[in-house]
mmCIF file of C-alpha atoms in Angstrom:
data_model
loop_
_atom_site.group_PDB
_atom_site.id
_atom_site.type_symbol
_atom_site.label_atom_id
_atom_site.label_comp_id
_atom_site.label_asym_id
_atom_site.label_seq_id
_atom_site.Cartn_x
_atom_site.Cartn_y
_atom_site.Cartn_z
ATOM 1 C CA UNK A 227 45.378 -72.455 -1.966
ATOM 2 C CA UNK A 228 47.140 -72.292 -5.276
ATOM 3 C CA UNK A 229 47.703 -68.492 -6.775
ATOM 4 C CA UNK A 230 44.856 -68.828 -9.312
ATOM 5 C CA UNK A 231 42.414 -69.899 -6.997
ATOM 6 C CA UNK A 232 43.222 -66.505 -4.821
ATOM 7 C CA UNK A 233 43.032 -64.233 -7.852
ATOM 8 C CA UNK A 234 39.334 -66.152 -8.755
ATOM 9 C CA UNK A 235 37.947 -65.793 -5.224
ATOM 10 C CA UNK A 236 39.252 -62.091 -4.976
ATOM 11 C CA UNK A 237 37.466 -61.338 -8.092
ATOM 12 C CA UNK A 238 34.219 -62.946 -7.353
ATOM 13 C CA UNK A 239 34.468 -60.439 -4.055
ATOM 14 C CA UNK A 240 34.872 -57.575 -5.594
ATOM 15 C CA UNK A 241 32.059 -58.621 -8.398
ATOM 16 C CA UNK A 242 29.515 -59.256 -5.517
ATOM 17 C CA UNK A 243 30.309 -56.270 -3.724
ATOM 18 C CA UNK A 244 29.868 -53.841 -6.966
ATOM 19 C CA UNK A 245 26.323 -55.391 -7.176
ATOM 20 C CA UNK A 246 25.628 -54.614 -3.918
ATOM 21 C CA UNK A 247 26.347 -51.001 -4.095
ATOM 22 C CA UNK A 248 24.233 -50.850 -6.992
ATOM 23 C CA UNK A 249 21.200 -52.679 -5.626
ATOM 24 C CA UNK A 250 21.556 -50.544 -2.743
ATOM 25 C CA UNK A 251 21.699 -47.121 -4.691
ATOM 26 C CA UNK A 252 18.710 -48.400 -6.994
ATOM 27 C CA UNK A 253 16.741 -48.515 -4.020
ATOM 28 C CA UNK A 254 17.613 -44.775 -2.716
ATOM 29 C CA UNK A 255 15.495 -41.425 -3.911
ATOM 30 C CA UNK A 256 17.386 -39.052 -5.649
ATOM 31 C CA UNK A 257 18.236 -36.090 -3.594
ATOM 32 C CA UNK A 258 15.939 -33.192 -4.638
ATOM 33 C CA UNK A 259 17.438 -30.280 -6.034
ATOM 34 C CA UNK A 260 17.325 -27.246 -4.047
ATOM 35 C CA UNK A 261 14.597 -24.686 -5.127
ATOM 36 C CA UNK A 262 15.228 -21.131 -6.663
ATOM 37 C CA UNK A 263 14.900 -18.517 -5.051
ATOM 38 C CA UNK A 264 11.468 -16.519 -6.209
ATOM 39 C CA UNK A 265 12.275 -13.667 -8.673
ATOM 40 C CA UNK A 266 10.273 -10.268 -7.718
ATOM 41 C CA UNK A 267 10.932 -8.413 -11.389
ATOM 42 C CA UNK A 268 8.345 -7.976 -13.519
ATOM 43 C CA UNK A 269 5.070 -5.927 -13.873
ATOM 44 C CA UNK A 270 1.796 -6.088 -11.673
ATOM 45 C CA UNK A 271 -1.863 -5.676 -11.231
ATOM 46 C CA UNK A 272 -4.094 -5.845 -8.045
ATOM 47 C CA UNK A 273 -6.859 -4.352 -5.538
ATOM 48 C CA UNK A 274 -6.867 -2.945 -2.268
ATOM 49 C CA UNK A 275 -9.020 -1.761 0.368
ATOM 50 C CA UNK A 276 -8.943 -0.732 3.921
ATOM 51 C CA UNK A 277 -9.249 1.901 6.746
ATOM 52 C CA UNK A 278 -8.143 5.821 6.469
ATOM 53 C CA UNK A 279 -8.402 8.730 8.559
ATOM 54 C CA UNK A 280 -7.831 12.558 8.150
ATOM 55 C CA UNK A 281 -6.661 15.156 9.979
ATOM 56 C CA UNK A 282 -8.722 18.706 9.001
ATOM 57 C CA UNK A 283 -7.341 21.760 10.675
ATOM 58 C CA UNK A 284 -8.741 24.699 9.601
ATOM 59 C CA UNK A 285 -6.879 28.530 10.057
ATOM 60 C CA UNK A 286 -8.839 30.527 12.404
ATOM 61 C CA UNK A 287 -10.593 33.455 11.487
ATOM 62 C CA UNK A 288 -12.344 35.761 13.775
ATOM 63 C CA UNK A 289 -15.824 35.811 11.797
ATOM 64 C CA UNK A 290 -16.069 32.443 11.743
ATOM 65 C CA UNK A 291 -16.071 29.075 14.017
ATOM 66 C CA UNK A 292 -14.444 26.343 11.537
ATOM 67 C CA UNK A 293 -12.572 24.172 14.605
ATOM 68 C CA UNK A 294 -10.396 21.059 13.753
ATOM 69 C CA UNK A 295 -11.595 17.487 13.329
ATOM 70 C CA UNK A 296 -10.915 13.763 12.343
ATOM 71 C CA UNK A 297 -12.624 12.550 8.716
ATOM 72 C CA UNK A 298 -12.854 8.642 9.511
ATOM 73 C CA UNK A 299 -14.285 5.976 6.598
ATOM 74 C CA UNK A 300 -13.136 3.294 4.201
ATOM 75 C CA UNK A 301 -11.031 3.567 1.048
ATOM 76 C CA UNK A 302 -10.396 0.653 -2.070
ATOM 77 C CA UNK A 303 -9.083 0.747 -5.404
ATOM 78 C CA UNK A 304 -6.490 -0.721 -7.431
ATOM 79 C CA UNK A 305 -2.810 -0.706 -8.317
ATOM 80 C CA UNK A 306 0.261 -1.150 -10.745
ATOM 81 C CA UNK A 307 3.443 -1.053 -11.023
ATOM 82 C CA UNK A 308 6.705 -2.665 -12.139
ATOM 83 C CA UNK A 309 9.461 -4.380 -9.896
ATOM 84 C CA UNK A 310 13.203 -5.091 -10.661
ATOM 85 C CA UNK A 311 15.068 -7.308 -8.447
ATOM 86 C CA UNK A 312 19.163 -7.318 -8.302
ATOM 87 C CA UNK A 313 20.233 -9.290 -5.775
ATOM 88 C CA UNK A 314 18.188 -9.157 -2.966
ATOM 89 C CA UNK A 315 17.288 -5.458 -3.292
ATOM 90 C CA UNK A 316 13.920 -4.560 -5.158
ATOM 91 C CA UNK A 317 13.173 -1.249 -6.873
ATOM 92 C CA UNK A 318 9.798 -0.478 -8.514
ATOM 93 C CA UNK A 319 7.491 2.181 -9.108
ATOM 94 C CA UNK A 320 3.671 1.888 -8.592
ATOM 95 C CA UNK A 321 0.608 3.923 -8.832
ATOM 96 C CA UNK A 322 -2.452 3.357 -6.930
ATOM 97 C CA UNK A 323 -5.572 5.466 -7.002
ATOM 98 C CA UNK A 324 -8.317 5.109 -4.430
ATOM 99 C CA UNK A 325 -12.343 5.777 -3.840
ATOM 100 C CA UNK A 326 -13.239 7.080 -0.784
ATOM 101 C CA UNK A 327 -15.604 7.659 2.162
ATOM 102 C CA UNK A 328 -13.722 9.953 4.809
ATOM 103 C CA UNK A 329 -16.563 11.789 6.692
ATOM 104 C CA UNK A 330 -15.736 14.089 9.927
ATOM 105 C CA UNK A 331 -17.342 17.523 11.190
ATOM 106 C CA UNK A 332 -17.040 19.403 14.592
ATOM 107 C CA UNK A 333 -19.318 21.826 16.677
ATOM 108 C CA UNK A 334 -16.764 24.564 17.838
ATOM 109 C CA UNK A 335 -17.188 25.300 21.945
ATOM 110 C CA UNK A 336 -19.427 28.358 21.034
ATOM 111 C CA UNK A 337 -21.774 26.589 19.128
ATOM 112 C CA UNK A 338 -22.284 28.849 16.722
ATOM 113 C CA UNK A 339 -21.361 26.311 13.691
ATOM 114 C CA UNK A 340 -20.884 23.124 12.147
ATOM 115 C CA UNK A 341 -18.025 22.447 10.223
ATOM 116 C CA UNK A 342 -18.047 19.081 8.406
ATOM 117 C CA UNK A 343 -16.180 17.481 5.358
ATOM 118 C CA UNK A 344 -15.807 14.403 2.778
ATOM 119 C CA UNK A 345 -12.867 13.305 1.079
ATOM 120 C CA UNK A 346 -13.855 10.757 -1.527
ATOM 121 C CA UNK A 347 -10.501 10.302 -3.966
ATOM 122 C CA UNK A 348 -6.882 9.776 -3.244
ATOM 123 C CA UNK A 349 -4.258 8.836 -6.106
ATOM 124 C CA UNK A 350 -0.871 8.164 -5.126
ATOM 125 C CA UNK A 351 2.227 7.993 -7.553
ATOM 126 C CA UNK A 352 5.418 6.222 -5.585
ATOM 127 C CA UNK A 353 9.103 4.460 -5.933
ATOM 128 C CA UNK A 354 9.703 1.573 -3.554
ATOM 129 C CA UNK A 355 12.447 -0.077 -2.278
ATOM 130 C CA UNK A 356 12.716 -3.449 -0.530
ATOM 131 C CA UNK A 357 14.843 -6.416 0.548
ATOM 132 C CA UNK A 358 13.593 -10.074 -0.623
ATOM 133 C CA UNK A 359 14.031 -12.514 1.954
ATOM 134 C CA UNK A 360 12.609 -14.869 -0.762
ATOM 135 C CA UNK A 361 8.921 -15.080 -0.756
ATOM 136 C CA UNK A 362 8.895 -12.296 1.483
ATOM 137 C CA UNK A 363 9.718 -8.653 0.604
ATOM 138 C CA UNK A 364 9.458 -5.822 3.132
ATOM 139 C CA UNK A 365 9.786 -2.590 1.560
ATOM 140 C CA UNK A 366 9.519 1.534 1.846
ATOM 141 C CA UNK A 367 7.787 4.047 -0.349
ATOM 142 C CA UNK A 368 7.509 7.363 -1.314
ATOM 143 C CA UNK A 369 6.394 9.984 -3.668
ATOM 144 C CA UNK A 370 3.176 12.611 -4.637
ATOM 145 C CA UNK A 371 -0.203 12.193 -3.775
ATOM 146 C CA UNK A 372 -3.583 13.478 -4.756
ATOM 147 C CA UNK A 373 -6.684 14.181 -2.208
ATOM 148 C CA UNK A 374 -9.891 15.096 -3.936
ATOM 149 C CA UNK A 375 -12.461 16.950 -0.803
ATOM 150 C CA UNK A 376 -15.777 16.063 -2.327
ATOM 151 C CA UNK A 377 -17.268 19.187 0.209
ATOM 152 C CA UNK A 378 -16.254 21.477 2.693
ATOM 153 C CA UNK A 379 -19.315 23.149 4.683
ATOM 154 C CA UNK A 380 -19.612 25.167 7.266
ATOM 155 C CA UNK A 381 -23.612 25.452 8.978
ATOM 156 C CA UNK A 382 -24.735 27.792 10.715
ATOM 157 C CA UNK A 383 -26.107 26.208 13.914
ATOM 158 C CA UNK A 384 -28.979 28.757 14.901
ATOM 159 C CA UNK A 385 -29.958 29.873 11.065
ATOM 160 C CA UNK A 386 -29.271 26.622 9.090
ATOM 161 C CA UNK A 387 -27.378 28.751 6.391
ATOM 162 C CA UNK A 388 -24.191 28.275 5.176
ATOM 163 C CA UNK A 389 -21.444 28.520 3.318
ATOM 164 C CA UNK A 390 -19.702 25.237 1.135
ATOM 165 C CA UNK A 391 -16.951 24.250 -0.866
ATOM 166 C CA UNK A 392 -16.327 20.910 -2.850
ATOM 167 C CA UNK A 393 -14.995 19.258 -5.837
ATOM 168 C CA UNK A 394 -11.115 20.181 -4.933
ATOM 169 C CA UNK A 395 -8.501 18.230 -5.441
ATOM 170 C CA UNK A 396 -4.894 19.013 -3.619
ATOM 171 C CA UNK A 397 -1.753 17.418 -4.073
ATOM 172 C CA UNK A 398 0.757 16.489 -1.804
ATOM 173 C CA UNK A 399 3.492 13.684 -0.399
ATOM 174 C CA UNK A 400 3.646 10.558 1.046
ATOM 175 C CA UNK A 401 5.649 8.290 2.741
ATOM 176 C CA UNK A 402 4.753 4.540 3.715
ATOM 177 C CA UNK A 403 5.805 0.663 4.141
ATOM 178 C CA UNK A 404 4.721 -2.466 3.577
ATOM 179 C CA UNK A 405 5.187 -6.043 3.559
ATOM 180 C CA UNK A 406 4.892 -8.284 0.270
ATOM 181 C CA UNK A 407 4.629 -11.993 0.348
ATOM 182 C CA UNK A 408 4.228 -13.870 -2.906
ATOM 183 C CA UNK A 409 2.345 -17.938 -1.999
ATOM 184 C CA UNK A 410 1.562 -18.567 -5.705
ATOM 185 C CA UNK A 411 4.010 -18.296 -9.095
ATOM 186 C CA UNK A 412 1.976 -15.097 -9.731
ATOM 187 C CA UNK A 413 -0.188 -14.116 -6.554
ATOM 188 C CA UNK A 414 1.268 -12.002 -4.032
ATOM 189 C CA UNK A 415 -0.774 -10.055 -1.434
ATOM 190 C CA UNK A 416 0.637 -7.195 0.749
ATOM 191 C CA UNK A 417 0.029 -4.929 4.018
ATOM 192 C CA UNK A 418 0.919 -1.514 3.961
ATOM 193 C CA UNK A 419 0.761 2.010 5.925
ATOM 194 C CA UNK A 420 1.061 5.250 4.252
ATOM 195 C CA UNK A 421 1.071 8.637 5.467
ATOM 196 C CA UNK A 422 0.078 11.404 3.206
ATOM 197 C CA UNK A 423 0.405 15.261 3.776
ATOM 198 C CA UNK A 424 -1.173 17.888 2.243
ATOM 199 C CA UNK A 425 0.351 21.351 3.336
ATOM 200 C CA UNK A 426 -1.713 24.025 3.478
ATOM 201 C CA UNK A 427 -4.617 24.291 0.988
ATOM 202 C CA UNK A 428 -7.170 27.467 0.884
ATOM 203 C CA UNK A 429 -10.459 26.841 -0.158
ATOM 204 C CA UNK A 430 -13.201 29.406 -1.326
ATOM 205 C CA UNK A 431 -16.544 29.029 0.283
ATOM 206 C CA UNK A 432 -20.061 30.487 -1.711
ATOM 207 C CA UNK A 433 -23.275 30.612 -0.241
ATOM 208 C CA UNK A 434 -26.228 29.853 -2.283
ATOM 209 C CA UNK A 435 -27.916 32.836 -3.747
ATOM 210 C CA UNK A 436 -25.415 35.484 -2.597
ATOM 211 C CA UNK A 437 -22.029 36.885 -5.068
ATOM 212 C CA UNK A 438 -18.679 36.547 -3.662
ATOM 213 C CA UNK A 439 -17.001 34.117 -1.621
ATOM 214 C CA UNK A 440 -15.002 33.473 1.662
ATOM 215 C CA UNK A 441 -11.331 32.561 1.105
ATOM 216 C CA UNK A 442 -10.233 29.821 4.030
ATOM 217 C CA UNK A 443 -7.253 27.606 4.616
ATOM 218 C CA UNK A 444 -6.355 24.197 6.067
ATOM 219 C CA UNK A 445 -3.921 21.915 7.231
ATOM 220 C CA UNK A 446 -4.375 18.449 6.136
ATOM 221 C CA UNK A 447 -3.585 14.956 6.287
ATOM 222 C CA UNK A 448 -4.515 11.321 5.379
ATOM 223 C CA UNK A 449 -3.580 8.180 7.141
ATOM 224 C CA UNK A 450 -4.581 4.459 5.624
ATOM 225 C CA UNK A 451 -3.924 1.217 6.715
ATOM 226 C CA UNK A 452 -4.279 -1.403 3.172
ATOM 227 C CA UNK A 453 -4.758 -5.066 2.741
ATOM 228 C CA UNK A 454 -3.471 -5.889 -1.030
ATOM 229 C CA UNK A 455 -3.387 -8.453 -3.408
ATOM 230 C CA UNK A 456 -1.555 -8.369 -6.444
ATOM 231 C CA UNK A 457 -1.478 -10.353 -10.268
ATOM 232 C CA UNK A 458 2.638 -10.820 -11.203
ATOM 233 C CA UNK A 459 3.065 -11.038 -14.954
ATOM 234 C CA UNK A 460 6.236 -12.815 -14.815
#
C-alpha cells in the first residue's frame, strides 16, 4: 500500500470514529445538576396546637386547705418569627401566643376544701438556635413567658362558700426544642417541647359580699407538647 493510500484510510478512521462518539453522546441524558441546599433565612407565619399540663403548688397556710394539683387541657395559637441561616447554624427569634384550656383542682386529705384552677393564655417571646441538616433543622429555645390564670378558687366543701381569684397574668421563663422540617419551597411544619416556669406568684382571694381579701402564693409551671406548621416568606 502506497503512502497516500495509508494517510486516506487513517483519516477515514479517525472521521468514523469522531461520529461515533458523537452519536453516542447525543443519545446520553445530561447529568443533572446537583440541588441547593434549602435556605432557612427569612420571616414566618404559622399555627399550632397541642397538649399542656401545669403544675399548681400552693404555700400552705394553717387556716386554709389549698393542696397541690395538675391543670391538664389543650392549647393552639399562632406564631412568627424571623430566621437567619450562616452556614449551617440558624438563629431566629419568634413569638408565639396561645389560648388555653388547663383545668385541675384537688380535695386536700381533710376534706375541708376544694381548690381548683384554669389557665386559659400563655404568650411566649424566644431566640432559637439550630443546625440545618438541609430540609431538616433541629433547634433549642429560650426566653420570657406569659401565663394568664383565668380563676383561682378555693370551696368550701361543707358550706359551699368561697373565696376566688382570676384574671392574673404572671410572667416567667422558658426553655424548649424542636424539630423543623421544610417539604415545600415555603411550608415547613415543626414538633416542639417547652417548659415554662413561673416562680412564685401570690394571688389575693375576695369572697363575694365580704371587704378584704386573703393574700396566697404558688409555685407554678406549664409543660406543652406542639405540632406546628409554618408559611416561609422567602
Amino acid at each position: 500500500m502506497s503512502l497516500n493510500r495509508m494517510v486516506a484510510a487513517a483519516l477515514v478512521a479517525v472521521g468514523i470514529g469522531g461520529l461515533s462518539n458523537a452519536a453516542l453522546g447525543a443519545d446520553m441524558p445530561l447529568k443533572a445538576a446537583p440541588s441547593q441546599s434549602y435556605d432557612w433565612s427569612g420571616c414566618y407565619i404559622g399555627a399550632h396546637g397541642g397538649g399542656a399540663w401545669s403544675q399548681i403548688d400552693w404555700t400552705p397556710v394553717s387556716t386554709l386547705s389549698i393542696g397541690n394539683y395538675r391543670a391538664n387541657g389543650w392549647i393552639a395559637g399562632g406564631q412568627i418569627g424571623c430566621d437567619y441561616q450562616t452556614g449551617g447554624l440558624v438563629f431566629g427569634i419568634e413569638g408565639q401566643f396561645s389560648a388555653a384550656k388547663l383545668d385541675g383542682k384537688t380535695t386536700p386529705d381533710d376534706g375541708m376544701s376544694v381548690t381548683s384552677s384554669r389557665i386559659d393564655k400563655l404568650a411566649t417571646g424566644t431566640g432559637r438556635v439550630g443546625y440545618a441538616f438541609d430540609h431538616v433543622l433541629p433547634y433549642v429555645k429560650g426566653g420570657f413567658a406569659w401565663v394568664h390564670d383565668e380563676s383561682h378558687e378555693i370551696v368550701s366543701a361543707t358550706t359551699g362558700n368561697g373565696l376566688s381569684a382570676g384574671g392574673s397574668g404572671v410572667f416567667g421563663w422558658t426553655i424548649g426544642g424542636g424539630v423543623e422540617v421544610a417539604f415545600r419551597p415555603n411550608w415547613s411544619w415543626k414538633v416542639e417541647y417547652n417548659h415554662i416556669d413561673l416562680g412564685t406568684n401570690g394571688f389575693s382571694f375576695t369572697a363575694s359580699g365580704l371587704s378584704g381579701s386573703v393574700p396566697l402564693e404558688n409555685k407554678q409551671t406549664v409543660n406543652d407538647i406542639l405540632i406546628g406548621l409554618n408559611y416561609r416568606f422567602q
